[in-house]
Amino acid sequence: MTLKVTHVTDVTGDGSGAGGTGRGSADGPGAPRRREDEWAVLRVSGELDLVTSPALRQSVHDVVATGRHSIVLDLSGVVFCDSSGVGVLIAARRLMRSCRGRLRLILPAGGAADGSHVNRVLGALGVRRLFDVYPDVDAAVDEESRPLSA
């Protein structure tokens, strides 16, 4: 299986809990102007391992290179994650902290099919507490929403 990273949208965290009002494509000539309170959402699916993790690392760096410092990684479609994948997540956290940015992860709690594999791996390695984890994109971009407990 491969890894797929899709830059879904730029979402405004307006506190409404409904994903905000600033939805729109981040790419293309007609893209809306970006505001600092918008989140870049990267939807990740497949296997996050030694072979595929560089693609996620590059995607995060590409977003930051455009001046974006608020990133949501939707990992709900990741069915496998090894230590190199965890290393990329930790490196992304370090990068976002170095540029005073924000990184939020989406890790649903139930079933391997909906992303709990990554949650279990992070917990087993003792690094789950390093991340702000949310159940879905709406909660992740809502400035009033609290992260799930570790």
Backbone as a printed PyTorch tensor [residue, N CA C, xyz], in Angstrom:
tensor([[[  0.8480,  -1.1850,   0.0000],
         [  0.0000,   0.0000,   0.0000],
         [  0.8890,   1.2420,   0.0000]],

        [[  0.3820,   2.3230,  -0.4860],
         [  1.1390,   3.5680,  -0.5560],
         [  0.5540,   4.5880,   0.4080]],

        [[  1.1920,   5.7160,   0.4430],
         [  0.7180,   6.8250,   1.2660],
         [  0.1900,   7.9020,   0.3410]],

        [[ -0.9190,   8.4920,   0.7140],
         [ -1.4870,   9.5920,  -0.0510],
         [ -1.6460,  10.7830,   0.8870]],

        [[ -1.0710,  11.9210,   0.4920],
         [ -1.2000,  13.1500,   1.2640],
         [ -1.8970,  14.1620,   0.3690]],

        [[ -3.0430,  14.6500,   0.8290],
         [ -3.8300,  15.5880,   0.0460],
         [ -4.0000,  16.8690,   0.8320]],

        [[ -3.6350,  18.0050,   0.2150],
         [ -3.8870,  19.3060,   0.8370],
         [ -5.3450,  19.6200,   0.5530]],

        [[ -6.1840,  19.4000,   1.5690],
         [ -7.6260,  19.4640,   1.3770],
         [ -8.1050,  20.8920,   1.1960]],

        [[ -7.9790,  21.7070,   2.2060],
         [ -8.5020,  23.0710,   2.1720],
         [ -7.7500,  23.9330,   3.1580]],

        [[ -8.0160,  25.1980,   3.0520],
         [ -7.6390,  26.1240,   4.1090],
         [ -8.9390,  26.4000,   4.8430]],

        [[ -8.9360,  26.1940,   6.1340],
         [-10.1530,  26.3170,   6.9250],
         [ -9.9410,  27.3790,   7.9790]],

        [[-10.8910,  28.2750,   8.1180],
         [-10.8100,  29.3180,   9.1230],
         [-11.2970,  28.7850,  10.4510]],

        [[-10.4890,  28.9410,  11.4840],
         [-10.9000,  28.5580,  12.8290],
         [-11.6560,  29.7070,  13.4530]],

        [[-12.9710,  29.7300,  13.2600],
         [-13.7640,  30.8580,  13.7330],
         [-14.4860,  30.5960,  15.0340]],

        [[-14.2520,  29.4090,  15.6200],
         [-14.8990,  29.1060,  16.8840],
         [-16.3240,  28.6260,  16.7390]],

        [[-16.8010,  28.4570,  15.5120],
         [-18.1870,  28.0360,  15.3350],
         [-18.3550,  26.5390,  15.5010]],

        [[-17.2670,  25.7950,  15.4090],
         [-17.3440,  24.3590,  15.4950],
         [-17.8120,  23.7230,  14.2010]],

        [[-18.1100,  24.5230,  13.2150],
         [-18.6140,  23.9890,  11.9570],
         [-17.5720,  24.0290,  10.8620]],

        [[-16.3070,  24.1800,  11.2240],
         [-15.2500,  24.1750,  10.2250],
         [-14.9510,  25.5360,   9.6720]],

        [[-15.6240,  26.5640,  10.1220],
         [-15.2970,  27.9160,   9.7080],
         [-15.9440,  28.3080,   8.4110]],

        [[-15.6260,  29.5200,   8.0040],
         [-16.2320,  30.0710,   6.8060],
         [-15.2390,  30.2670,   5.6870]],

        [[-13.9670,  29.9840,   5.9400],
         [-12.9520,  30.2910,   4.9440],
         [-12.5640,  29.1290,   4.0770]],

        [[-13.4830,  28.2230,   3.7950],
         [-13.1510,  27.0660,   2.9740],
         [-12.8480,  27.4900,   1.5510]],

        [[-11.8760,  26.8010,   0.9740],
         [-11.5170,  27.0760,  -0.4050],
         [-10.2430,  26.3630,  -0.7360]],

        [[ -9.9850,  26.1810,  -1.9910],
         [ -8.7760,  25.5020,  -2.4080],
         [ -7.5590,  26.3420,  -2.0720]],

        [[ -6.5020,  25.6640,  -1.6560],
         [ -5.2660,  26.3720,  -1.3390],
         [ -4.4130,  26.5690,  -2.5780]],

        [[ -4.7890,  25.9340,  -3.6590],
         [ -3.9790,  25.9730,  -4.8610],
         [ -4.7480,  26.6340,  -5.9950]],

        [[ -4.0350,  27.0460,  -7.0040],
         [ -4.6890,  27.5670,  -8.1990],
         [ -4.7550,  29.0740,  -8.2050]],

        [[ -4.9270,  29.6280,  -9.3760],
         [ -4.9110,  31.0760,  -9.5210],
         [ -6.0810,  31.7700,  -8.8450]],

        [[ -7.2000,  31.0930,  -8.6480],
         [ -8.3650,  31.7200,  -8.0380],
         [ -8.4690,  31.4680,  -6.5540]],

        [[ -7.3800,  31.0170,  -5.9410],
         [ -7.4190,  30.6810,  -4.5210],
         [ -7.6770,  31.9270,  -3.6820]],

        [[ -8.4730,  31.7810,  -2.6110],
         [ -8.7430,  32.9350,  -1.7660],
         [ -7.4860,  33.3970,  -1.0340]],

        [[ -7.4420,  34.6480,  -0.6540],
         [ -6.3150,  35.1530,   0.1290],
         [ -6.2880,  34.4370,   1.4570]],

        [[ -5.1030,  34.1240,   1.9060],
         [ -4.9640,  33.4070,   3.1640],
         [ -4.8940,  34.3940,   4.3080]],

        [[ -5.5210,  34.0100,   5.4100],
         [ -5.4420,  34.8000,   6.6280],
         [ -4.7200,  33.9740,   7.6660]],

        [[ -4.1390,  34.6360,   8.6560],
         [ -3.3470,  33.9250,   9.6450],
         [ -4.1490,  32.9620,  10.4830]],

        [[ -5.4620,  33.1690,  10.5850],
         [ -6.2510,  32.2790,  11.4150],
         [ -6.7830,  31.0760,  10.6380]],

        [[ -6.3000,  30.8640,   9.4280],
         [ -6.7260,  29.7160,   8.6490],
         [ -5.7720,  28.5510,   8.8740]],

        [[ -6.3280,  27.3690,   8.8140],
         [ -5.5780,  26.1380,   9.0010],
         [ -5.3820,  25.4470,   7.6640]],

        [[ -4.1770,  24.9890,   7.4040],
         [ -3.9250,  24.1250,   6.2610],
         [ -4.2050,  22.7020,   6.7250]],

        [[ -5.0850,  22.0160,   6.0210],
         [ -5.4650,  20.6540,   6.3960],
         [ -4.8530,  19.6810,   5.4070]],

        [[ -4.0450,  18.7560,   5.9180],
         [ -3.4560,  17.7040,   5.0980],
         [ -4.1070,  16.3860,   5.4810]],

        [[ -4.7940,  15.7590,   4.5410],
         [ -5.4280,  14.4610,   4.7840],
         [ -4.4460,  13.3870,   4.3510]],

        [[ -4.1040,  12.5000,   5.2830],
         [ -3.1020,  11.4680,   5.0520],
         [ -3.7940,  10.1090,   5.0940]],

        [[ -3.5150,   9.2570,   4.1040],
         [ -4.1110,   7.9210,   4.1110],
         [ -3.1080,   6.9030,   3.5880]],

        [[ -3.2920,   5.6680,   4.0130],
         [ -2.4040,   4.5880,   3.5970],
         [ -1.4670,   4.1880,   4.7190]],

        [[ -0.2560,   3.8040,   4.3380],
         [  0.7450,   3.3580,   5.3010],
         [  1.8280,   4.4230,   5.4620]],

        [[  2.1260,   4.7480,   6.7000],
         [  3.1550,   5.7340,   7.0230],
         [  4.3620,   4.9680,   7.5570]],

        [[  5.3140,   4.6990,   6.6600],
         [  6.4490,   3.8680,   7.0230],
         [  7.7480,   4.4440,   6.4510]],

        [[  8.8100,   3.6690,   6.5200],
         [ 10.1300,   4.1280,   6.0780],
         [ 10.1190,   4.5940,   4.6210]],

        [[  9.3800,   3.9230,   3.7840],
         [  9.3520,   4.2560,   2.3570],
         [  8.4750,   5.4750,   2.0910]],

        [[  7.3500,   5.5900,   2.7940],
         [  6.3710,   6.6270,   2.4640],
         [  6.4450,   7.8850,   3.3290]],

        [[  7.0600,   7.7990,   4.4930],
         [  7.0710,   8.9550,   5.4030],
         [  7.7620,  10.1960,   4.8320]],

        [[  8.7680,  10.0780,   3.9500],
         [  9.3380,  11.3020,   3.3740],
         [  8.3130,  12.1530,   2.6180]],

        [[  7.2820,  11.5390,   2.0580],
         [  6.2520,  12.2980,   1.3510],
         [  5.4850,  13.1980,   2.3150]],

        [[  5.1910,  12.6870,   3.5130],
         [  4.5100,  13.5100,   4.5130],
         [  5.4220,  14.6260,   5.0010]],

        [[  6.6730,  14.2900,   5.2490],
         [  7.6380,  15.3070,   5.6780],
         [  7.7030,  16.4390,   4.6510]],

        [[  7.7920,  16.0880,   3.3750],
         [  7.8760,  17.0970,   2.3210],
         [  6.6040,  17.9190,   2.2410]],

        [[  5.4560,  17.2950,   2.4070],
         [  4.1850,  18.0220,   2.3600],
         [  4.0950,  19.0570,   3.4700]],

        [[  4.5230,  18.6870,   4.6630],
         [  4.5210,  19.6400,   5.7800],
         [  5.4720,  20.7910,   5.4880]],

        [[  6.6640,  20.4750,   5.0090],
         [  7.6350,  21.5250,   4.6770],
         [  7.1180,  22.4390,   3.5720]],

        [[  6.4290,  21.8670,   2.5930],
         [  5.8730,  22.6750,   1.5060],
         [  4.8500,  23.6710,   2.0340]],

        [[  4.0050,  23.2310,   2.9500],
         [  2.9890,  24.1180,   3.5240],
         [  3.6660,  25.2430,   4.3010]],

        [[  4.6410,  24.9030,   5.1280],
         [  5.3470,  25.9120,   5.9220],
         [  6.0920,  26.8830,   5.0130]],

        [[  6.6420,  26.3890,   3.9090],
         [  7.3740,  27.2470,   2.9710],
         [  6.4760,  28.3010,   2.3330]],

        [[  5.1730,  28.0540,   2.2990],
         [  4.2430,  29.0470,   1.7560],
         [  3.8570,  30.0860,   2.8070]],

        [[  4.4080,  29.9500,   4.0090],
         [  4.1140,  30.9080,   5.0670],
         [  3.0180,  30.4670,   6.0230]],

        [[  2.5210,  29.2620,   5.8400],
         [  1.4530,  28.7460,   6.7090],
         [  2.0560,  28.1820,   7.9920]],

        [[  1.4940,  28.5360,   9.1260],
         [  2.0120,  28.0600,  10.4040],
         [  0.9520,  27.4260,  11.2780]],

        [[ -0.1740,  27.0600,  10.6990],
         [ -1.2340,  26.3430,  11.3990],
         [ -1.6230,  25.1610,  10.5250]],

        [[ -1.2620,  23.9530,  10.9870],
         [ -1.4700,  22.7510,  10.1810],
         [ -2.2500,  21.7060,  10.9660]],

        [[ -3.2320,  21.1260,  10.2970],
         [ -3.9480,  19.9660,  10.8220],
         [ -3.5500,  18.7740,   9.9640]],

        [[ -3.0710,  17.7160,  10.6020],
         [ -2.7900,  16.4650,   9.9050],
         [ -3.9160,  15.5000,  10.2290]],

        [[ -4.7370,  15.2110,   9.2350],
         [ -5.8380,  14.2650,   9.4070],
         [ -5.2870,  12.8770,   9.1310]],

        [[ -4.9960,  12.1450,  10.2030],
         [ -4.3900,  10.8220,  10.0950],
         [ -5.4240,   9.7070,  10.1990]],

        [[ -6.6890,  10.0450,  10.0800],
         [ -7.7420,   9.0460,  10.2480],
         [ -7.7280,   7.9820,   9.1630]],

        [[ -7.0800,   8.2450,   8.0360],
         [ -6.9950,   7.2580,   6.9680],
         [ -5.7080,   6.4550,   6.9720]],

        [[ -4.8730,   6.6410,   7.9860],
         [ -3.6180,   5.8950,   8.0710],
         [ -3.8920,   4.5460,   8.7400]],

        [[ -3.5660,   3.4630,   8.0270],
         [ -3.8450,   2.1220,   8.5490],
         [ -2.6210,   1.4640,   9.1690]],

        [[ -1.4290,   2.0420,   8.9470],
         [ -0.2040,   1.5010,   9.5250],
         [  0.7850,   2.6370,   9.7130]],

        [[  1.4900,   2.6210,  10.8420],
         [  2.5160,   3.6250,  11.1140],
         [  3.6530,   2.9610,  11.8680]],

        [[  4.8770,   3.0990,  11.3540],
         [  6.0320,   2.5590,  12.0620],
         [  6.8290,   3.6920,  12.6950]],

        [[  7.9850,   3.3680,  13.2390],
         [  8.7700,   4.3690,  13.9710],
         [  9.2370,   5.5150,  13.0780]],

        [[  9.4580,   5.2680,  11.7920],
         [  9.8570,   6.3680,  10.9110],
         [  8.6960,   7.3340,  10.7000]],

        [[  7.4720,   6.8230,  10.6640],
         [  6.2990,   7.6830,  10.5860],
         [  6.1540,   8.5260,  11.8360]],

        [[  6.3830,   7.9150,  13.0000],
         [  6.3390,   8.6560,  14.2590],
         [  7.4270,   9.7250,  14.2590]],

        [[  8.5930,   9.3770,  13.7190],
         [  9.6810,  10.3530,  13.6270],
         [  9.2980,  11.5700,  12.7990]],

        [[  8.5640,  11.3570,  11.7200],
         [  8.1090,  12.4770,  10.8870],
         [  7.1190,  13.3360,  11.6540]],

        [[  6.2260,  12.7170,  12.4240],
         [  5.2690,  13.4910,  13.2170],
         [  5.9910,  14.3380,  14.2700]],

        [[  6.9900,  13.7530,  14.9110],
         [  7.7610,  14.4930,  15.9140],
         [  8.5550,  15.6190,  15.2460]],

        [[  9.1130,  15.3520,  14.0810],
         [  9.8470,  16.3990,  13.3450],
         [  8.9020,  17.5220,  12.9230]],

        [[  7.6800,  17.1720,  12.5160],
         [  6.7010,  18.1950,  12.1460],
         [  6.3530,  19.0480,  13.3570]],

        [[  6.2060,  18.4220,  14.5060],
         [  5.9310,  19.1660,  15.7460],
         [  7.0760,  20.1320,  16.0420]],

        [[  8.3040,  19.6430,  15.9160],
         [  9.4850,  20.4730,  16.1720],
         [  9.5440,  21.6520,  15.1950]],

        [[  9.2660,  21.3910,  13.9210],
         [  9.2620,  22.4450,  12.9090],
         [  8.2160,  23.5040,  13.2460]],

        [[  7.0210,  23.0810,  13.5900],
         [  5.9560,  24.0380,  13.8810],
         [  6.2900,  24.8560,  15.1290]],

        [[  6.8880,  24.2320,  16.1230],
         [  7.2770,  24.9760,  17.3250],
         [  8.3780,  25.9860,  17.0020]],

        [[  9.2910,  25.6250,  16.0990],
         [ 10.3940,  26.5290,  15.7740],
         [  9.9180,  27.7800,  15.0400]],

        [[  8.8030,  27.6770,  14.3300],
         [  8.2770,  28.8490,  13.6250],
         [  7.0490,  29.4130,  14.3480]],

        [[  6.9140,  29.0500,  15.6180],
         [  5.8020,  29.4990,  16.4600],
         [  4.4470,  29.1850,  15.8390]],

        [[  4.4020,  28.0380,  15.2070],
         [  3.1720,  27.5930,  14.5700],
         [  2.4080,  26.6230,  15.4420]],

        [[  1.3660,  26.0640,  14.8510],
         [  0.5100,  25.1160,  15.5610],
         [  0.3270,  23.8670,  14.7100]],

        [[  0.3990,  22.7220,  15.3610],
         [  0.1710,  21.4430,  14.7060],
         [ -0.8810,  20.7000,  15.4990]],

        [[ -1.9140,  20.2460,  14.8020],
         [ -2.9590,  19.4530,  15.4290],
         [ -3.1500,  18.1840,  14.6210]],

        [[ -3.3670,  17.0770,  15.3400],
         [ -3.5790,  15.7860,  14.6940],
         [ -5.0250,  15.3520,  14.8540]],

        [[ -5.5310,  14.6580,  13.8550],
         [ -6.8350,  14.0150,  13.9600],
         [ -6.5660,  12.5230,  14.0490]],

        [[ -6.9430,  11.9470,  15.2070],
         [ -6.7530,  10.5280,  15.4740],
         [ -8.0210,   9.9700,  16.1120]],

        [[ -8.9270,   9.4290,  15.3160],
         [-10.1430,   8.8510,  15.8880],
         [ -9.8270,   7.7200,  16.8560]],

        [[-10.6750,   7.5020,  17.8180],
         [-10.4080,   6.5610,  18.9010],
         [-10.7170,   5.1040,  18.5730]],

        [[-11.6340,   4.8160,  17.6780],
         [-12.0530,   3.4330,  17.5070],
         [-11.6290,   2.7950,  16.2080]],

        [[-11.2980,   1.5240,  16.2670],
         [-11.0740,   0.7160,  15.0710],
         [ -9.8690,   1.1000,  14.2280]],

        [[ -9.1110,   0.0940,  13.7900],
         [ -7.9210,   0.3380,  12.9660],
         [ -8.2790,   1.0150,  11.6490]],

        [[ -9.4790,   0.7670,  11.1400],
         [ -9.8800,   1.3440,   9.8580],
         [-10.0550,   2.8500,   9.9410]],

        [[-10.2750,   3.3880,  11.1390],
         [-10.4760,   4.8360,  11.2230],
         [ -9.3460,   5.5570,  11.9520]],

        [[ -8.1540,   4.9750,  11.9710],
         [ -6.9970,   5.7170,  12.4350],
         [ -6.5040,   5.4480,  13.8310]],

        [[ -7.1200,   4.5280,  14.5500],
         [ -6.6690,   4.3110,  15.9180],
         [ -5.2960,   3.6460,  15.9710]],

        [[ -4.8610,   3.0540,  14.8630],
         [ -3.5370,   2.4350,  14.8470],
         [ -2.4650,   3.4680,  15.2150]],

        [[ -2.5190,   4.6310,  14.6180],
         [ -1.5370,   5.6750,  14.9110],
         [ -1.6520,   6.0930,  16.3680]],

        [[ -2.8560,   6.2180,  16.8680],
         [ -3.0760,   6.5890,  18.2590],
         [ -2.4220,   5.5580,  19.1950]],

        [[ -2.6050,   4.2800,  18.8920],
         [ -2.0150,   3.2110,  19.7250],
         [ -0.4970,   3.2380,  19.6440]],

        [[  0.0590,   3.4610,  18.4580],
         [  1.5180,   3.4990,  18.3020],
         [  2.1010,   4.6740,  19.0920]],

        [[  1.4970,   5.8510,  18.9610],
         [  1.9900,   7.0170,  19.7030],
         [  1.9020,   6.7780,  21.2080]],

        [[  0.8100,   6.1520,  21.6470],
         [  0.6500,   5.8520,  23.0680],
         [  1.6710,   4.8410,  23.5530]],

        [[  1.9040,   3.7920,  22.7800],
         [  2.8590,   2.7530,  23.1610],
         [  4.2800,   3.3000,  23.2610]],

        [[  4.6040,   4.2700,  22.4170],
         [  5.9400,   4.8620,  22.4380],
         [  6.0670,   5.9890,  23.4680]],

        [[  4.9450,   6.3520,  24.0960],
         [  4.9740,   7.3820,  25.1210],
         [  5.0730,   8.8010,  24.5820]],

        [[  4.7130,   9.0080,  23.3180],
         [  4.8100,  10.3490,  22.7410],
         [  3.4510,  10.9480,  22.4090]],

        [[  2.3840,  10.2390,  22.6820],
         [  1.0350,  10.7300,  22.3690],
         [  0.7580,  12.0630,  23.0460]],

        [[  1.2760,  12.2380,  24.2590],
         [  1.0490,  13.4640,  25.0400],
         [  1.7040,  14.6980,  24.4250]],

        [[  2.6140,  14.5080,  23.4750],
         [  3.2920,  15.6340,  22.8270],
         [  2.3990,  16.3690,  21.8330]],

        [[  1.3070,  15.7300,  21.4270],
         [  0.4790,  16.2510,  20.3530],
         [ -0.8890,  16.6880,  20.8340]],

        [[ -1.4120,  17.7340,  20.2010],
         [ -2.7970,  18.1340,  20.3910],
         [ -3.6240,  17.3010,  19.4230]],

        [[ -4.4640,  16.4280,  19.9860],
         [ -5.2250,  15.4830,  19.1790],
         [ -6.7090,  15.8170,  19.2570]],

        [[ -7.3610,  15.7660,  18.1020],
         [ -8.7840,  16.0760,  17.9810],
         [ -9.4820,  14.9400,  17.2350]],

        [[-10.7970,  14.8060,  17.4060],
         [-11.5170,  13.7050,  16.7560],
         [-11.8470,  13.9560,  15.2840]],

        [[-11.8870,  15.2330,  14.8490],
         [-12.2360,  15.5470,  13.4650],
         [-11.7540,  16.9470,  13.1080]],

        [[-11.8600,  17.3060,  11.8360],
         [-11.3700,  18.6010,  11.3520],
         [-12.1130,  19.7570,  12.0210]],

        [[-13.4330,  19.6340,  12.1390],
         [-14.2080,  20.7170,  12.7450],
         [-13.6940,  21.0570,  14.1410]],

        [[-13.4420,  20.0370,  14.9450],
         [-12.9390,  20.2780,  16.3010],
         [-11.5140,  20.8320,  16.2610]],

        [[-10.7040,  20.3450,  15.3390],
         [ -9.3030,  20.7730,  15.2680],
         [ -9.1600,  22.2430,  14.9100]],

        [[-10.0310,  22.7630,  14.0780],
         [ -9.9100,  24.1660,  13.6610],
         [-10.7280,  25.1140,  14.5290]],

        [[-11.5150,  24.5770,  15.4460],
         [-12.3210,  25.4010,  16.3520],
         [-11.4220,  25.8800,  17.4850]],

        [[-11.1910,  27.1830,  17.5630],
         [-10.2890,  27.7390,  18.5610],
         [-10.7820,  27.5370,  19.9930]],

        [[-12.0700,  27.2660,  20.1690],
         [-12.6130,  27.0600,  21.5020],
         [-12.6300,  25.5980,  21.9120]],

        [[-12.3370,  24.7040,  20.9750],
         [-12.3460,  23.2750,  21.2460],
         [-11.0730,  22.8800,  21.9860]],

        [[-11.1980,  21.9350,  22.8970],
         [-10.0540,  21.4270,  23.6600],
         [ -9.5840,  20.1060,  23.0550]],

        [[ -8.2620,  19.8590,  23.0790],
         [ -7.7750,  18.5840,  22.5700],
         [ -8.2540,  17.4190,  23.4400]],

        [[ -8.2760,  16.2250,  22.8430],
         [ -8.6200,  15.0240,  23.5880],
         [ -7.5040,  14.7490,  24.5850]],

        [[ -7.8430,  14.1300,  25.6960],
         [ -6.8080,  13.8210,  26.6790],
         [ -5.9310,  12.6830,  26.1860]],

        [[ -4.6930,  12.6770,  26.6620],
         [ -3.7180,  11.6890,  26.2050],
         [ -3.9530,  10.3360,  26.7690]]])
